[in-house]
XYZ file of C-alpha atoms in Angstrom:
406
model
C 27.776 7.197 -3.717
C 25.399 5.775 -1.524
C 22.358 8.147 0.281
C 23.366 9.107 3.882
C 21.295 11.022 6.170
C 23.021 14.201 7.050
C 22.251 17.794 8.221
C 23.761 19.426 4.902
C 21.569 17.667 2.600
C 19.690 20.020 0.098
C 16.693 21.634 0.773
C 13.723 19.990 -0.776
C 12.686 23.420 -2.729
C 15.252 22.944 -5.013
C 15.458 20.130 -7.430
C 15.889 16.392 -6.365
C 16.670 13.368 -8.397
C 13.921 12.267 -9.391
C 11.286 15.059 -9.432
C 11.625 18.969 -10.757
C 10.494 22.190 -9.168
C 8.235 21.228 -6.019
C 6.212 23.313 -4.071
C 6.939 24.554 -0.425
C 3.733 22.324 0.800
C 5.760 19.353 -1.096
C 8.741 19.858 0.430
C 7.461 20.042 3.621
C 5.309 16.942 3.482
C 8.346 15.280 1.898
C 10.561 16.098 4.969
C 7.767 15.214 7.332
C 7.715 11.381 5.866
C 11.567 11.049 6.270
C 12.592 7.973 8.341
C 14.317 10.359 10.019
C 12.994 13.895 10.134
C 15.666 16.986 10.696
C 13.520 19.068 12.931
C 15.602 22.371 12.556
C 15.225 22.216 8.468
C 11.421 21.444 9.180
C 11.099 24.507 10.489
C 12.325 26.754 8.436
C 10.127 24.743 5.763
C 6.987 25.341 7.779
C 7.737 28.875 7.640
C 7.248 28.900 3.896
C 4.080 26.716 3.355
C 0.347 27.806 3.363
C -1.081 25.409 6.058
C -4.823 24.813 4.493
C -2.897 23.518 0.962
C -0.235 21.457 3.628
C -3.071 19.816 5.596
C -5.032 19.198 2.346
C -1.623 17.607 0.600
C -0.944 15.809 3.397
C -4.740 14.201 3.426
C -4.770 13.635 0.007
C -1.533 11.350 0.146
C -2.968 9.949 3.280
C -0.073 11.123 5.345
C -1.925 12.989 8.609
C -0.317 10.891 11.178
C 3.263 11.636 9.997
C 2.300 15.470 9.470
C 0.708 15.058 13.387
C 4.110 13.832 14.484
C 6.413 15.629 12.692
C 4.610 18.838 13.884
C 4.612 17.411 17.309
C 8.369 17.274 16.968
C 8.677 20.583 16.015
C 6.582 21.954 18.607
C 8.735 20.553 21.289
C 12.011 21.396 20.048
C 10.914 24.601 19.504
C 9.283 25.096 22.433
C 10.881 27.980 24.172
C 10.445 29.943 21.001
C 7.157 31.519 19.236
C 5.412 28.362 17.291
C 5.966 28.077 13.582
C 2.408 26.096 13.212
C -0.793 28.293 13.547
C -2.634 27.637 16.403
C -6.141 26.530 14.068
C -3.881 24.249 11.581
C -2.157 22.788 14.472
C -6.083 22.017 16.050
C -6.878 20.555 12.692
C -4.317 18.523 12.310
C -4.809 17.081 15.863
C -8.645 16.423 14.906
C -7.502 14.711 12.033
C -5.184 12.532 13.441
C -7.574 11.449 16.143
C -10.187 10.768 13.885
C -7.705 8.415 12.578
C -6.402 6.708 15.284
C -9.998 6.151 16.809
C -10.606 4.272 13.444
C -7.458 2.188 13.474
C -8.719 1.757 17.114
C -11.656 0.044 16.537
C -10.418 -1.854 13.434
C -7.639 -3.781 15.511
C -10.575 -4.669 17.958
C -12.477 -5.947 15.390
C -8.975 -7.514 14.176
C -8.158 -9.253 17.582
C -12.303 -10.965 17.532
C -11.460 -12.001 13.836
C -7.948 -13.737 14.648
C -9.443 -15.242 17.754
C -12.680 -16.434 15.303
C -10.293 -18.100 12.458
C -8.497 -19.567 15.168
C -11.257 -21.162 17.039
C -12.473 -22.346 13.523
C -9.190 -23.757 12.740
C -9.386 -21.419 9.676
C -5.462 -20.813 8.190
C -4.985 -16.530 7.581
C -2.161 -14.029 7.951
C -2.746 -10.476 7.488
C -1.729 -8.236 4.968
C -1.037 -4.793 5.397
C -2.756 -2.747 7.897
C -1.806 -2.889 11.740
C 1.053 -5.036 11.189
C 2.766 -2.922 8.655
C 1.861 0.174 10.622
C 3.879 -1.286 13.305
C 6.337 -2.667 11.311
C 7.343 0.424 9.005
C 6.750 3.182 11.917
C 6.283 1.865 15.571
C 2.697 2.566 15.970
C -0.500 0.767 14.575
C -2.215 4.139 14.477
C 0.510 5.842 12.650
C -0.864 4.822 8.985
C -4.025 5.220 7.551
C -6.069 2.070 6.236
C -9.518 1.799 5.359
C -10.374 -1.960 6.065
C -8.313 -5.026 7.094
C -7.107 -7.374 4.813
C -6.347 -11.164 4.848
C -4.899 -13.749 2.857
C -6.364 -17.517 3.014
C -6.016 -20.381 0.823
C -8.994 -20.559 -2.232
C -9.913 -23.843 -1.155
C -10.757 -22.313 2.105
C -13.029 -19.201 1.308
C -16.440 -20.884 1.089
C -15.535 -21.578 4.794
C -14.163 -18.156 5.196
C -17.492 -16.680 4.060
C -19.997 -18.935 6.343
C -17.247 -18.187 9.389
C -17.690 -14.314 8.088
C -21.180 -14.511 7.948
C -21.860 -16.128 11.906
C -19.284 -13.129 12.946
C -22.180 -10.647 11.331
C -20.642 -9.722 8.390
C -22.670 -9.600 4.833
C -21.146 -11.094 1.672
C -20.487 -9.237 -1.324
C -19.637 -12.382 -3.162
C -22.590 -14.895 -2.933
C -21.904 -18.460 -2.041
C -23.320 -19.360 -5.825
C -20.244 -17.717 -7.451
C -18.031 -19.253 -5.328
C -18.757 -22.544 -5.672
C -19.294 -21.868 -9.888
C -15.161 -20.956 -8.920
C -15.754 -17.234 -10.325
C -12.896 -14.955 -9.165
C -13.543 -11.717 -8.023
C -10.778 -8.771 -7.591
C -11.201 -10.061 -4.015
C -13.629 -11.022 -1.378
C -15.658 -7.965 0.168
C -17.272 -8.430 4.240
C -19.496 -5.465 5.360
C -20.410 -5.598 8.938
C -23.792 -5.335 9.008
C -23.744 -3.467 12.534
C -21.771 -0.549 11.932
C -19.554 0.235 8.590
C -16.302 -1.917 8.386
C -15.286 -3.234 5.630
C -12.847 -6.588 5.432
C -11.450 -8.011 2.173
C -9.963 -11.944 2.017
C -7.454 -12.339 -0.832
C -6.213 -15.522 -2.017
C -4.043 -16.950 -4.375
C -5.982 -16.724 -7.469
C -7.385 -12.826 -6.457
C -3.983 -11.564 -6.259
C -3.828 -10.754 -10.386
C -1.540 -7.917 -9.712
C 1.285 -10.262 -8.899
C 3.284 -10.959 -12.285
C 3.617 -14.844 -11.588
C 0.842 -16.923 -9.213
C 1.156 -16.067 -5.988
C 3.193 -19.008 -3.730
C 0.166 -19.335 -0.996
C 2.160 -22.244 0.657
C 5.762 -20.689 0.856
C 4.033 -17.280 2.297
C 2.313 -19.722 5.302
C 5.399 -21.408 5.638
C 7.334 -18.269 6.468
C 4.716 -16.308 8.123
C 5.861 -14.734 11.313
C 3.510 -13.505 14.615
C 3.441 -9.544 15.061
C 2.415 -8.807 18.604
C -0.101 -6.047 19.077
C -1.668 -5.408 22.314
C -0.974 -9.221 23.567
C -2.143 -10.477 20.844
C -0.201 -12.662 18.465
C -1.390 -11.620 14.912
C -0.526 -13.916 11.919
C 1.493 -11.749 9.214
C 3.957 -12.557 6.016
C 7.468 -12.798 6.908
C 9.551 -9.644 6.764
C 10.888 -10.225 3.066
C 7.393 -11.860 1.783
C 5.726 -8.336 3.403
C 8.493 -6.279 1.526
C 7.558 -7.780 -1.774
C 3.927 -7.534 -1.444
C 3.654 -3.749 -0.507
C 6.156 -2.707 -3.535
C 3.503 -4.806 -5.842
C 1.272 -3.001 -4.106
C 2.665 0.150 -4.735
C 2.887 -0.484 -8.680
C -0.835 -1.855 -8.411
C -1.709 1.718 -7.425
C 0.780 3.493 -9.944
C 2.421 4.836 -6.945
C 0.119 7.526 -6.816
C 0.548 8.423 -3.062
C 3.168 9.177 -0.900
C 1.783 6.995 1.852
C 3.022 3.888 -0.419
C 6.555 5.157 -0.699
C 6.364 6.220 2.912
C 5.573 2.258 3.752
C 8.519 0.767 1.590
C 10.891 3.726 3.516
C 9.977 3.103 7.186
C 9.861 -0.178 6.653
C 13.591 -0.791 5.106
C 14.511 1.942 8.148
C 13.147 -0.030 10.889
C 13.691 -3.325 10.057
C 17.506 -4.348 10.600
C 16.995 -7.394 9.900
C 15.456 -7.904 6.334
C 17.279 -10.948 4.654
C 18.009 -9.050 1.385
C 18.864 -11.973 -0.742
C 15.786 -13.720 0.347
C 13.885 -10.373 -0.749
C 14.668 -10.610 -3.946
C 14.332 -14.035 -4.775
C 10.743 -13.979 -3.761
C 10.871 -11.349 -5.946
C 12.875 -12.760 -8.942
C 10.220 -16.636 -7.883
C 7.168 -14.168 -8.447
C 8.502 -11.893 -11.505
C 8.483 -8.845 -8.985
C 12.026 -7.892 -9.376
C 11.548 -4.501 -11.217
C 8.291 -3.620 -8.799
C 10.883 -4.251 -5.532
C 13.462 -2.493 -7.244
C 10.837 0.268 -8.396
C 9.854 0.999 -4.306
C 13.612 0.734 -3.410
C 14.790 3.617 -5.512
C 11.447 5.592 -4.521
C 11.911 5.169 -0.760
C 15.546 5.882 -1.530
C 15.729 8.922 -3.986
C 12.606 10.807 -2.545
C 12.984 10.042 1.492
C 16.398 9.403 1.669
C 16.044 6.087 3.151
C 19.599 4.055 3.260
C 19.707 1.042 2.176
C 23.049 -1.407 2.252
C 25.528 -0.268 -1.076
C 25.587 -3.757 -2.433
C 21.548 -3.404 -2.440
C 21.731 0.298 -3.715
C 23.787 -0.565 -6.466
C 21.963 -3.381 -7.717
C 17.977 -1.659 -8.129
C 20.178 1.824 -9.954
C 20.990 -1.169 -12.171
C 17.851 -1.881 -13.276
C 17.196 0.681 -15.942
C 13.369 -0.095 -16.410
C 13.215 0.621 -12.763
C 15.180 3.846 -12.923
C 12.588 4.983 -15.618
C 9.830 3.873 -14.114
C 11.221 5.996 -10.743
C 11.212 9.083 -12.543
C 8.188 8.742 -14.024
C 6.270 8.370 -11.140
C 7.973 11.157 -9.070
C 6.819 13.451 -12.081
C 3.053 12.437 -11.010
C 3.421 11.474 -7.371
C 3.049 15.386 -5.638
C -0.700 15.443 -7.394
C -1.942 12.489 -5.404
C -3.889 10.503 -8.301
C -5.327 13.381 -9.936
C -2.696 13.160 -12.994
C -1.933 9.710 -13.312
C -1.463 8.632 -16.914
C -3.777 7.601 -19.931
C -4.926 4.768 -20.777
C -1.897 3.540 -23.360
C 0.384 5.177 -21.181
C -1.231 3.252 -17.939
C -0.325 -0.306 -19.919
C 2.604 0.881 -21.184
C 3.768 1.231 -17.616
C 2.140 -1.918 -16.663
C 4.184 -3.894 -19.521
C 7.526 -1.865 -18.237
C 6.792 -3.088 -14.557
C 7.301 -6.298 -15.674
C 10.808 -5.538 -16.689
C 10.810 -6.980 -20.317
C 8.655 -6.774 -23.525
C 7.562 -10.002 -23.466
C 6.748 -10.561 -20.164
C 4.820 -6.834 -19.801
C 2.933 -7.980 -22.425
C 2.230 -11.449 -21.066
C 1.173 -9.455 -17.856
C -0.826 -6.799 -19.194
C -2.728 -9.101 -21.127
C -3.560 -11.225 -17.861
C -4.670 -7.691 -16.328
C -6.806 -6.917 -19.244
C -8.996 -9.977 -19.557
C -8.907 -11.877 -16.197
C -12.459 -10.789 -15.332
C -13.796 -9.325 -11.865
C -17.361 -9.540 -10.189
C -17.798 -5.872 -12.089
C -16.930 -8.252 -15.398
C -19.069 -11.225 -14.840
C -21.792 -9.383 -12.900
C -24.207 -7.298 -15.423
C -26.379 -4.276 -14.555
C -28.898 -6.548 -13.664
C -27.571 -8.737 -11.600
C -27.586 -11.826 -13.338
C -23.890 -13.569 -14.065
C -22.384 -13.766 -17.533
C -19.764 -16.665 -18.697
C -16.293 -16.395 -18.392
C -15.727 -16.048 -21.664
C -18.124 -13.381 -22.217
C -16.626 -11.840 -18.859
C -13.653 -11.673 -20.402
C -14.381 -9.681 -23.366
C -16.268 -7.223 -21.765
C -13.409 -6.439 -19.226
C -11.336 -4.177 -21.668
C -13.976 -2.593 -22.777
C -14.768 -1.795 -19.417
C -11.511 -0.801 -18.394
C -11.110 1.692 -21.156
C -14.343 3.525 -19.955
C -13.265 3.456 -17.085
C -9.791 5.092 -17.184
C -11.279 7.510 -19.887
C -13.443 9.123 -16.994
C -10.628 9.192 -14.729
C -12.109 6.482 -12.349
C -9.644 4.799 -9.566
C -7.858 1.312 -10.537
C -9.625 -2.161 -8.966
């Protein structure tokens, strides 16, 4: 039977499909990320939680805005009645959520001179992620949290990128040597030399987490504008956008429930997703098991319906399925117990959906070097062959100290 949102679903203390025994705090955050939250049940789960270890969750998972919301919700229903959210947590919460939205504040400013820039320099981009997904997936640019802004331009294109970057006042990670000796970072890195902001350009041949090369010209052809603030930002189509954020998702190992969160307000808000066009940019881009991984996440943990011709085909997908569980086992801890190293490319290879195409994948991932590859500790630039070689070897010290995924 296909999900439905109703008032007599279980309450998220006991066990759910795809996870065991959660805490209260768990619960609670869970319910607070729903597409659609049930304010009554919220309360009585607020009544159980400890609000430092709910505010910390919900920070770790990068979730404050939908916490700030939810409790906002709460508040007002409940409003004629004594409050079920201490008065210092609810303060804290409130400072954390304005802290974010002053950052996504100035980050769309900087987003709006940046569009205008590219435009003026006849410079083809379309962003990825960031206000444009916020506003897609939950109605509000401020409502998600992102770091820096990310775009997506052609390769032949980036040297041009970089000078255009550079007049704007931003500083280069990636010299204009490497780029024109064609080495390929994990992507291109701008720090505004000003004030701290950081902006990445991605382009086809940066984008190693997708399974197949990345169809730059069929995402320009499809892009669509978003309008923020009158002003007409260039982003991937609806389906294209879909697609990238579930790759996205299995990039990270799904490790916070911000990424699920994105894939469920997104397939809530958006009516009119052309499904079959979703997955064959999928199937085009060997991304059918990472779309189908997000659907059943977004579905399973926040309840988010999804048409039953759609539902039944991702529970059809058993590599998917597996893959759903096992993240739901490690999701609550937000990163901090992800798997080992064999079992990390074990679940890359699975992502894939076959043997020999995981392998074929994982084998890209381990030796397509990065500027940490082909950059040594003293700053001179090895060979890509030499790169190459020294990227596993890298990779395995690094997930042996715990270290985040680039």
């Amino acid at each position: 039977m296909e999900p439905t949102l109703s008032d007599s679903r279980p309450i998220h203390g006991t066990k759910n499909k795809l996870g065991g025994e959660p805490s209260a705090e768990w619960a609670a955050l869970l319910e607070c990320v729903l597409p659609q939250v049930d304010v009554l049940r919220l309360r009585e789960l607020f009544r159980r939680v400890s609000w430092p270890a709910l505010v910390r969750l919900a920070e770790d998972h990068s979730v404050i805005a939908l916490l700030a919301g939810a409790v906002r919700r709460v508040e007002e229903v409940g409003a004629a009645e004594p409050s079920v959210v201490p008065a210092d947590a609810a303060q804290q919460i409130r400072e954390l959520h304005r802290a974010q939205v002053l950052s996504t504040l100035k980050m769309t400013a900087e987003l709006f001179r940046l569009v205008d820039l590219a435009r003026g320099a006849r410079l083809d981009s379309v962003l990825l992620k960031g206000p444009t997904l916020a506003l897609r997936a939950y109605g509000d640019t401020g409502a998600r949290h992102y770091g820096d802004l990310d775009f997506l331009v052609r390769q032949k294109d980036i040297l041009r990128a970089t000078e255009l970057m550079i007049s704007a006042g931003y500083r280069p990670e990636i010299p204009a040597e490497a780029i024109r000796a064609e080495k390929i970072p994990g992507q291109y890195l701008f720090v505004r030399t000003a004030a701290p902001l950081l902006i990445e350009f991605h382009t086809e041949r940066t984008m190693r987490y997708f399974p197949r090369g990345l169809p730059i010209e069929d995402f320009f052809a499809r892009r669509q504008h978003v309008r923020i603030d009158d002003h007409e930002i260039p982003a991937l189509s609806l389906e294209d956008e879909l697609v990238l954020i579930c790759i996205h998702g299995a990039k990270h190992l799904w490790e916070r429930l911000t990424l699920v969160a994105d894939v469920a307000g997104y397939v809530s808000r958006q009516s009119g997703l052309d499904w079959e066009r979703g997955f064959a940019t999928a199937r085009s881009i060997g991304a059918e098991c990472m779309l189908n991984t997000g659907l059943l996440l977004a579905r399973n943990l926040l309840e988010t319906p999804v048409p039953r011709g759609i539902g039944q085909r991702v529970e059809a997908d058993a590599a998917a399925v597996h893959l759903a569980e096992q993240i739901a086992g490690w999701l609550p801890a937000a990163g901090q117990q992800l798997p080992g190293l064999f079992a990390r490319a074990l679940f890359r290879m699975r992502m894939r959906g076959s043997a020999a195409s995981g392998l074929g994948y994982l084998l890209r991932l381990t030796f397509s070097p990065t500027q940490e590859d082909w950059s040594g500790a003293d700053g001179r630039t090895s060979g890509a062959g030499f790169a190459s070689l020294r990227r596993p070897m890298r990779l395995a010290k690094k997930y042996r100290s715990g270290e985040k995924e680039r």
